[in-house]
Amino acid sequence: MVKCYEGAEMKTVNNRIRIAIQKTGRLSEESFRLLAGCGIYVKPRKEQLFCHSDNFPLDLLLVRDDDIPNLVAEGTCDFGIVGTNLLQEKALQNSSDLESNNEIIRYLGFALCRLAIAVPKSFSYQNLSSLKKCRIATSYPAILSDYIKKNKLDIEITTLTGSVEIAPRLGIADGICDLVSTGGTLEANNLREVEVVFKSQAVLIKSPKPFSSEKQRTARLFQNRVEGSELANGSKYIMLHAPKSALSIIVSLLPGAERPTVLELQGDTKRIAIHALCRENIFWETMESLKKAGASSILVLPVEKMLT
Ligand code: PRT
Ligand code: ZN
């Protein structure tokens, strides 16, 4: 059973950790999936901003993604899940960089996108020097300004908080620097991506504020579960039969496999069974190469949980 408290005072229970995640948007679904992958169940009902898990000492604060870096930096929340685009922007505003300004526990591999410069399709773009004296609209002035400085460019920044893609049509900018994932928004606005400024993905961050020893224990448990679940997500268990003589070539074909188990096959002295945990995905191409090397009865299984 899950209890949620709407807008209520948060109960301070010493060993409970608090995590900030995006209420609704591109980060929310995967953030909840990550918690579920850790065996932590929290099910907020509509409009609830604070709720807690009954099966793990963890409370959830549902907020706008823009608020997450500060909530974690100030220690209001112990952990947060946010895109590196926001963290990098904030780090550069503090004259720092992504890794030194934040304690990044894990790169999560979702909400992948890039901060890119785009210009109207009619703009004759050759290279960065084509942007000389141009006005570029962005919601990421610090990242763009850092890029301009590093590339010694002569570009004027127009800061906008939203709807950046319409700035060229409104005549307030010559180009834009905005987040792109599929490219559909650029296409719909007759813009062309020309330079990638920064690549972003979701990360789990931890507060720099010191934890009590009880909270530290919960935090360690949580981090171990995140690591175990992420390792399991990226891993596969493979089982196959192969000629004894092909053992080394088969093992060399298995991506990220450590010390495979080799078993005898009853009634067959020439062939063996090989089982291995692969720390990477196994694609059809790998299976085809294994078959070519003499493998048969190849089974690839998902790994649900892992503790190392
Ligand atoms: O309300 P709240 O402030 O929480 O939400 P938000 O609207 O600010 O954020 P949201 O949900 O749009 O994005 C949250 C995070 O997801 C961002 O900070 C990024 O880390 C990540 N992300 C991944 C993206 C995109 N992909 C993305 N495509 N954030 C925004 N976009 C926007 C982009 O700004 C542009 O308007 O989507 C449009 C482009 O998408 P494509 O697919 O057409 O290229
Ligand atoms: Zn936002």
Tab-separated table of C-alpha atoms and ligand atoms in Angstrom:
chain	number	residue	atom	x	y	z
A	1	MET	CA	0.000	0.000	0.000
A	2	VAL	CA	1.220	3.477	-0.816
A	3	LYS	CA	0.473	6.588	1.195
A	4	CYS	CA	0.685	10.045	-0.323
A	5	TYR	CA	0.425	13.430	1.345
A	6	GLU	CA	-0.710	16.325	-0.726
A	7	GLY	CA	0.986	19.604	0.082
A	8	ALA	CA	1.442	18.370	3.624
A	9	GLU	CA	4.358	18.955	5.951
A	10	MET	CA	6.934	16.305	5.267
A	11	LYS	CA	7.426	13.954	8.179
A	12	THR	CA	11.079	13.781	9.125
A	13	VAL	CA	12.007	10.179	9.542
A	14	ASN	CA	15.730	9.915	10.006
A	15	ASN	CA	16.570	7.152	7.611
A	16	ARG	CA	14.290	8.246	4.758
A	17	ILE	CA	15.812	9.628	1.612
A	18	ARG	CA	14.043	12.128	-0.595
A	19	ILE	CA	14.313	12.153	-4.367
A	20	ALA	CA	13.169	14.891	-6.751
A	21	ILE	CA	11.793	13.768	-10.077
A	22	GLN	CA	9.974	15.568	-12.854
A	23	LYS	CA	6.202	15.650	-12.292
A	24	THR	CA	5.231	15.388	-15.950
A	25	GLY	CA	7.363	15.513	-19.036
A	26	ARG	CA	10.056	13.685	-20.874
A	27	LEU	CA	11.870	12.506	-17.731
A	28	SER	CA	8.932	11.295	-15.641
A	29	GLU	CA	8.047	7.912	-17.096
A	30	GLU	CA	11.615	6.625	-17.162
A	31	SER	CA	12.278	8.023	-13.674
A	32	PHE	CA	9.349	5.999	-12.291
A	33	ARG	CA	10.548	2.984	-14.274
A	34	LEU	CA	13.982	3.330	-12.678
A	35	LEU	CA	12.449	3.294	-9.192
A	36	ALA	CA	10.305	0.275	-10.090
A	37	GLY	CA	13.434	-1.468	-11.427
A	38	CYS	CA	14.904	-0.956	-7.941
A	39	GLY	CA	11.836	-2.606	-6.403
A	40	ILE	CA	10.657	0.741	-5.017
A	41	TYR	CA	6.961	1.327	-5.536
A	42	VAL	CA	5.460	4.800	-5.365
A	43	LYS	CA	2.188	5.604	-7.065
A	44	PRO	CA	1.206	9.249	-6.781
A	45	ARG	CA	-2.351	10.214	-7.547
A	46	LYS	CA	-3.211	13.255	-9.621
A	47	GLU	CA	-1.912	16.579	-8.311
A	48	GLN	CA	0.083	15.018	-5.491
A	49	LEU	CA	3.482	16.588	-5.211
A	50	PHE	CA	4.864	14.631	-2.300
A	51	CYS	CA	4.357	10.952	-1.652
A	52	HIS	CA	6.187	8.090	-0.105
A	53	SER	CA	7.000	4.499	-0.754
A	54	ASP	CA	5.765	1.928	1.734
A	55	ASN	CA	8.280	-0.715	0.761
A	56	PHE	CA	11.464	1.412	0.883
A	57	PRO	CA	12.399	4.436	3.048
A	58	LEU	CA	12.120	6.846	0.156
A	59	ASP	CA	9.957	9.944	-0.366
A	60	LEU	CA	9.276	11.482	-3.715
A	61	LEU	CA	8.974	15.144	-4.589
A	62	LEU	CA	7.345	15.753	-7.971
A	63	VAL	CA	8.463	19.058	-9.447
A	64	ARG	CA	9.392	20.878	-12.655
A	65	ASP	CA	12.707	19.625	-13.983
A	66	ASP	CA	14.196	23.140	-13.785
A	67	ASP	CA	13.847	23.079	-9.990
A	68	ILE	CA	15.639	19.758	-9.510
A	69	PRO	CA	19.285	20.952	-9.614
A	70	ASN	CA	18.688	23.539	-6.864
A	71	LEU	CA	16.542	21.259	-4.695
A	72	VAL	CA	19.389	18.738	-4.684
A	73	ALA	CA	22.214	21.289	-4.376
A	74	GLU	CA	20.551	22.897	-1.341
A	75	GLY	CA	19.810	19.541	0.289
A	76	THR	CA	15.985	19.858	0.192
A	77	CYS	CA	16.192	16.587	-1.719
A	78	ASP	CA	18.938	13.992	-1.326
A	79	PHE	CA	18.780	12.739	-4.902
A	80	GLY	CA	17.339	13.934	-8.180
A	81	ILE	CA	16.911	12.763	-11.745
A	82	VAL	CA	17.542	15.477	-14.299
A	83	GLY	CA	19.055	16.109	-17.737
A	84	THR	CA	22.709	17.093	-18.011
A	85	ASN	CA	21.572	20.046	-20.148
A	86	LEU	CA	20.165	21.774	-17.052
A	87	LEU	CA	23.118	20.780	-14.867
A	88	GLN	CA	25.666	21.992	-17.386
A	89	GLU	CA	23.859	25.318	-17.796
A	90	LYS	CA	23.838	25.813	-14.031
A	91	ALA	CA	27.456	24.673	-13.638
A	92	LEU	CA	28.646	27.141	-16.254
A	93	GLN	CA	26.674	29.930	-14.568
A	94	ASN	CA	28.740	29.108	-11.459
A	95	SER	CA	31.956	29.081	-13.538
A	96	SER	CA	32.244	25.357	-12.865
A	97	ASP	CA	31.740	22.239	-14.952
A	98	LEU	CA	29.253	19.392	-14.990
A	99	GLU	CA	31.197	16.839	-12.955
A	100	SER	CA	32.747	19.211	-10.405
A	101	ASN	CA	29.522	21.142	-9.782
A	102	ASN	CA	27.415	18.002	-9.206
A	103	GLU	CA	27.775	14.589	-7.693
A	104	ILE	CA	26.636	12.468	-10.609
A	105	ILE	CA	25.898	8.965	-9.370
A	106	ARG	CA	24.963	7.488	-12.687
A	107	TYR	CA	24.369	8.380	-16.339
A	108	LEU	CA	20.983	6.813	-17.015
A	109	GLY	CA	20.892	6.586	-20.796
A	110	PHE	CA	17.408	8.043	-21.292
A	111	ALA	CA	16.056	11.467	-22.340
A	112	LEU	CA	18.875	11.526	-24.846
A	113	CYS	CA	19.017	14.761	-26.806
A	114	ARG	CA	21.451	17.326	-28.102
A	115	LEU	CA	21.654	21.077	-27.788
A	116	ALA	CA	22.160	22.143	-31.382
A	117	ILE	CA	22.428	25.268	-33.480
A	118	ALA	CA	19.883	25.406	-36.284
A	119	VAL	CA	19.317	27.976	-39.002
A	120	PRO	CA	16.488	28.601	-41.482
A	121	LYS	CA	16.764	26.331	-44.513
A	122	SER	CA	17.237	29.429	-46.668
A	123	PHE	CA	20.385	30.408	-44.687
A	124	SER	CA	23.502	29.643	-46.664
A	125	TYR	CA	25.540	27.790	-44.030
A	126	GLN	CA	29.082	26.549	-44.744
A	127	ASN	CA	30.740	26.352	-41.332
A	128	LEU	CA	30.791	28.121	-37.972
A	129	SER	CA	32.173	31.299	-39.506
A	130	SER	CA	28.890	31.610	-41.467
A	131	LEU	CA	27.335	32.585	-38.126
A	132	LYS	CA	29.517	35.699	-37.775
A	133	LYS	CA	27.525	38.630	-36.336
A	134	CYS	CA	24.363	36.470	-36.201
A	135	ARG	CA	21.837	36.543	-33.368
A	136	ILE	CA	21.132	33.092	-31.921
A	137	ALA	CA	18.104	32.558	-29.688
A	138	THR	CA	18.423	30.044	-26.870
A	139	SER	CA	17.240	29.027	-23.394
A	140	TYR	CA	20.803	27.881	-22.651
A	141	PRO	CA	22.835	31.141	-22.725
A	142	ALA	CA	25.662	29.839	-20.523
A	143	ILE	CA	26.291	26.702	-22.612
A	144	LEU	CA	26.074	28.681	-25.847
A	145	SER	CA	28.308	31.411	-24.506
A	146	ASP	CA	30.905	28.814	-23.446
A	147	TYR	CA	30.744	27.283	-26.937
A	148	ILE	CA	31.151	30.716	-28.532
A	149	LYS	CA	34.175	31.419	-26.347
A	150	LYS	CA	35.829	28.050	-27.020
A	151	ASN	CA	35.335	28.428	-30.768
A	152	LYS	CA	36.272	32.135	-30.765
A	153	LEU	CA	33.042	33.094	-32.510
A	154	ASP	CA	31.418	36.476	-32.979
A	155	ILE	CA	27.770	35.648	-32.192
A	156	GLU	CA	25.125	37.542	-30.254
A	157	ILE	CA	22.935	35.566	-27.837
A	158	THR	CA	19.207	36.289	-27.484
A	159	THR	CA	17.898	34.562	-24.362
A	160	LEU	CA	14.359	33.153	-24.538
A	161	THR	CA	12.667	30.896	-22.018
A	162	GLY	CA	10.469	28.985	-24.466
A	163	SER	CA	9.268	28.603	-28.063
A	164	VAL	CA	12.795	29.243	-29.235
A	165	GLU	CA	12.092	27.642	-32.599
A	166	ILE	CA	9.858	30.490	-33.744
A	167	ALA	CA	12.465	33.214	-33.073
A	168	PRO	CA	13.803	33.348	-36.668
A	169	ARG	CA	10.260	33.642	-38.071
A	170	LEU	CA	9.543	36.492	-35.665
A	171	GLY	CA	12.676	38.246	-36.863
A	172	ILE	CA	14.241	38.337	-33.399
A	173	ALA	CA	17.079	35.931	-34.254
A	174	ASP	CA	18.948	34.564	-37.267
A	175	GLY	CA	19.169	31.068	-35.826
A	176	ILE	CA	18.471	29.086	-32.692
A	177	CYS	CA	20.300	26.858	-30.238
A	178	ASP	CA	17.807	24.406	-28.746
A	179	LEU	CA	17.352	20.802	-27.673
A	180	VAL	CA	16.751	18.354	-30.493
A	181	SER	CA	15.842	14.697	-30.294
A	182	THR	CA	14.020	13.529	-33.440
A	183	GLY	CA	14.509	16.753	-35.403
A	184	GLY	CA	10.745	16.963	-36.050
A	185	THR	CA	10.347	20.399	-34.425
A	186	LEU	CA	13.167	21.859	-36.511
A	187	GLU	CA	11.647	20.368	-39.667
A	188	ALA	CA	8.196	21.742	-38.787
A	189	ASN	CA	9.729	25.200	-38.411
A	190	ASN	CA	11.750	25.038	-41.599
A	191	LEU	CA	15.038	24.967	-39.712
A	192	ARG	CA	18.179	22.941	-40.378
A	193	GLU	CA	20.497	21.595	-37.681
A	194	VAL	CA	24.080	22.685	-38.350
A	195	GLU	CA	26.160	22.230	-35.186
A	196	VAL	CA	25.888	20.116	-32.030
A	197	VAL	CA	26.855	22.190	-28.988
A	198	PHE	CA	26.189	19.746	-26.144
A	199	LYS	CA	24.942	16.153	-25.803
A	200	SER	CA	22.564	15.475	-22.941
A	201	GLN	CA	20.995	12.564	-21.090
A	202	ALA	CA	19.289	11.959	-17.759
A	203	VAL	CA	21.473	11.442	-14.694
A	204	LEU	CA	20.961	10.547	-11.055
A	205	ILE	CA	22.496	13.231	-8.843
A	206	LYS	CA	23.179	13.273	-5.120
A	207	SER	CA	23.142	16.211	-2.757
A	208	PRO	CA	26.523	17.545	-1.586
A	209	LYS	CA	25.009	18.146	1.887
A	210	PRO	CA	26.140	15.611	4.507
A	211	PHE	CA	23.734	12.776	5.410
A	212	SER	CA	23.097	11.364	8.889
A	213	SER	CA	24.531	7.864	9.277
A	214	GLU	CA	21.006	6.336	9.129
A	215	LYS	CA	20.252	8.189	5.939
A	216	GLN	CA	23.671	7.310	4.559
A	217	ARG	CA	22.799	3.606	4.951
A	218	THR	CA	19.550	4.033	3.009
A	219	ALA	CA	21.356	6.093	0.377
A	220	ARG	CA	23.967	3.364	-0.098
A	221	LEU	CA	21.240	0.713	-0.419
A	222	PHE	CA	19.405	2.859	-2.955
A	223	GLN	CA	22.552	3.514	-4.986
A	224	ASN	CA	23.383	-0.221	-4.992
A	225	ARG	CA	19.916	-1.026	-6.243
A	226	VAL	CA	20.147	1.593	-8.994
A	227	GLU	CA	23.499	0.183	-10.035
A	228	GLY	CA	22.198	-3.406	-9.932
A	229	SER	CA	19.107	-2.554	-11.919
A	230	GLU	CA	21.077	-0.564	-14.504
A	231	LEU	CA	23.642	-3.346	-14.843
A	232	ALA	CA	20.851	-5.871	-15.303
A	233	ASN	CA	19.149	-3.654	-17.894
A	234	GLY	CA	22.232	-3.535	-20.032
A	235	SER	CA	22.997	-7.238	-19.636
A	236	LYS	CA	21.923	-10.502	-21.229
A	237	TYR	CA	22.451	-14.114	-20.271
A	238	ILE	CA	23.431	-16.305	-23.204
A	239	MET	CA	23.393	-20.112	-23.442
A	240	LEU	CA	24.623	-22.083	-26.434
A	241	HIS	CA	26.182	-25.316	-27.599
A	242	ALA	CA	29.488	-25.272	-29.487
A	243	PRO	CA	32.358	-27.526	-30.587
A	244	LYS	CA	35.000	-27.812	-27.815
A	245	SER	CA	37.604	-26.612	-30.323
A	246	ALA	CA	35.690	-23.344	-30.894
A	247	LEU	CA	35.586	-22.334	-27.202
A	248	SER	CA	38.057	-19.448	-27.416
A	249	ILE	CA	36.611	-17.970	-30.611
A	250	ILE	CA	33.065	-18.211	-29.224
A	251	VAL	CA	34.098	-16.480	-25.989
A	252	SER	CA	35.841	-13.723	-27.941
A	253	LEU	CA	32.578	-13.071	-29.799
A	254	LEU	CA	30.528	-12.585	-26.637
A	255	PRO	CA	30.268	-8.858	-25.830
A	256	GLY	CA	31.332	-7.953	-22.299
A	257	ALA	CA	31.325	-11.586	-21.084
A	258	GLU	CA	33.311	-12.494	-17.993
A	259	ARG	CA	34.437	-16.055	-17.211
A	260	PRO	CA	31.780	-18.120	-18.992
A	261	THR	CA	30.550	-21.383	-17.513
A	262	VAL	CA	31.545	-24.374	-19.635
A	263	LEU	CA	29.536	-27.571	-19.196
A	264	GLU	CA	29.752	-31.054	-20.674
A	265	LEU	CA	26.971	-32.295	-22.907
A	266	GLN	CA	25.771	-35.741	-22.040
A	267	GLY	CA	26.520	-38.287	-24.769
A	268	ASP	CA	28.543	-35.808	-26.860
A	269	THR	CA	32.284	-35.615	-26.269
A	270	LYS	CA	32.990	-33.130	-29.036
A	271	ARG	CA	30.528	-30.399	-28.056
A	272	ILE	CA	30.069	-28.347	-24.899
A	273	ALA	CA	27.487	-25.968	-23.450
A	274	ILE	CA	28.610	-22.384	-22.787
A	275	HIS	CA	26.679	-20.045	-20.477
A	276	ALA	CA	27.771	-16.443	-20.038
A	277	LEU	CA	26.593	-13.178	-18.589
A	278	CYS	CA	27.163	-10.478	-21.201
A	279	ARG	CA	27.351	-6.907	-19.937
A	280	GLU	CA	26.151	-5.611	-23.287
A	281	ASN	CA	23.231	-6.255	-25.567
A	282	ILE	CA	23.491	-9.162	-27.975
A	283	PHE	CA	22.486	-8.219	-31.480
A	284	TRP	CA	21.419	-10.504	-34.313
A	285	GLU	CA	24.818	-9.895	-35.974
A	286	THR	CA	26.589	-11.401	-32.927
A	287	MET	CA	24.256	-14.414	-32.964
A	288	GLU	CA	24.963	-14.906	-36.662
A	289	SER	CA	28.738	-14.762	-36.039
A	290	LEU	CA	28.359	-17.291	-33.193
A	291	LYS	CA	26.458	-19.627	-35.498
A	292	LYS	CA	29.181	-19.255	-38.136
A	293	ALA	CA	31.766	-20.220	-35.500
A	294	GLY	CA	29.868	-23.478	-34.895
A	295	ALA	CA	27.426	-22.530	-32.130
A	296	SER	CA	23.913	-23.970	-32.065
A	297	SER	CA	20.839	-23.837	-29.773
A	298	ILE	CA	21.647	-20.197	-28.969
A	299	LEU	CA	19.388	-18.723	-26.286
A	300	VAL	CA	19.577	-15.088	-25.155
A	301	LEU	CA	17.741	-14.251	-21.926
A	302	PRO	CA	17.053	-10.928	-20.234
A	303	VAL	CA	18.594	-10.345	-16.791
A	304	GLU	CA	16.146	-8.919	-14.285
A	305	LYS	CA	18.318	-8.102	-11.276
A	306	MET	CA	22.008	-8.217	-10.473
A	307	LEU	CA	24.069	-7.754	-7.319
A	308	THR	CA	27.803	-7.743	-7.771
B	1	PRT	O1	7.364	21.351	-16.930
B	1	PRT	P1	8.819	21.057	-16.929
B	1	PRT	O2	9.674	22.287	-16.796
B	1	PRT	O3	9.177	19.985	-15.941
B	1	PRT	O4	9.108	20.393	-18.336
B	1	PRT	P2	9.891	20.949	-19.614
B	1	PRT	O5	8.870	21.273	-20.641
B	1	PRT	O6	10.907	21.973	-19.281
B	1	PRT	O7	10.745	19.703	-19.980
B	1	PRT	P3	10.533	18.490	-20.983
B	1	PRT	O8	9.683	17.463	-20.359
B	1	PRT	O9	10.195	18.963	-22.358
B	1	PRT	O10	12.057	17.986	-21.009
B	1	PRT	C1	12.669	17.520	-19.856
B	1	PRT	C2	14.087	17.102	-20.195
B	1	PRT	O11	14.018	16.088	-21.200
B	1	PRT	C3	14.971	18.169	-20.812
B	1	PRT	O12	15.552	19.034	-19.852
B	1	PRT	C4	16.010	17.324	-21.509
B	1	PRT	O13	16.970	16.862	-20.575
B	1	PRT	C5	15.205	16.116	-21.970
B	1	PRT	N1	14.832	16.148	-23.409
B	1	PRT	C6	15.063	15.110	-24.266
B	1	PRT	C7	14.215	17.117	-24.096
B	1	PRT	C8	14.073	16.651	-25.401
B	1	PRT	N2	14.601	15.418	-25.480
B	1	PRT	C9	13.409	17.490	-26.373
B	1	PRT	N3	13.283	17.088	-27.516
B	1	PRT	N4	13.749	18.332	-23.720
B	1	PRT	C10	13.109	19.088	-24.625
B	1	PRT	N5	12.931	18.722	-25.914
B	1	PRT	C11	12.147	19.683	-26.770
B	1	PRT	C12	13.020	20.741	-27.441
B	1	PRT	O14	13.198	21.861	-26.584
B	1	PRT	C13	12.184	21.079	-28.669
B	1	PRT	O15	11.151	21.963	-28.344
B	1	PRT	O16	11.509	19.001	-27.810
B	1	PRT	C14	11.566	19.756	-29.024
B	1	PRT	C15	12.438	19.057	-30.018
B	1	PRT	O17	12.130	17.708	-30.088
B	1	PRT	P4	12.211	16.939	-31.462
B	1	PRT	O18	11.930	15.516	-31.154
B	1	PRT	O19	11.142	17.533	-32.368
B	1	PRT	O20	13.595	17.126	-32.023
B	2	ZN	ZN	11.561	22.574	-17.552
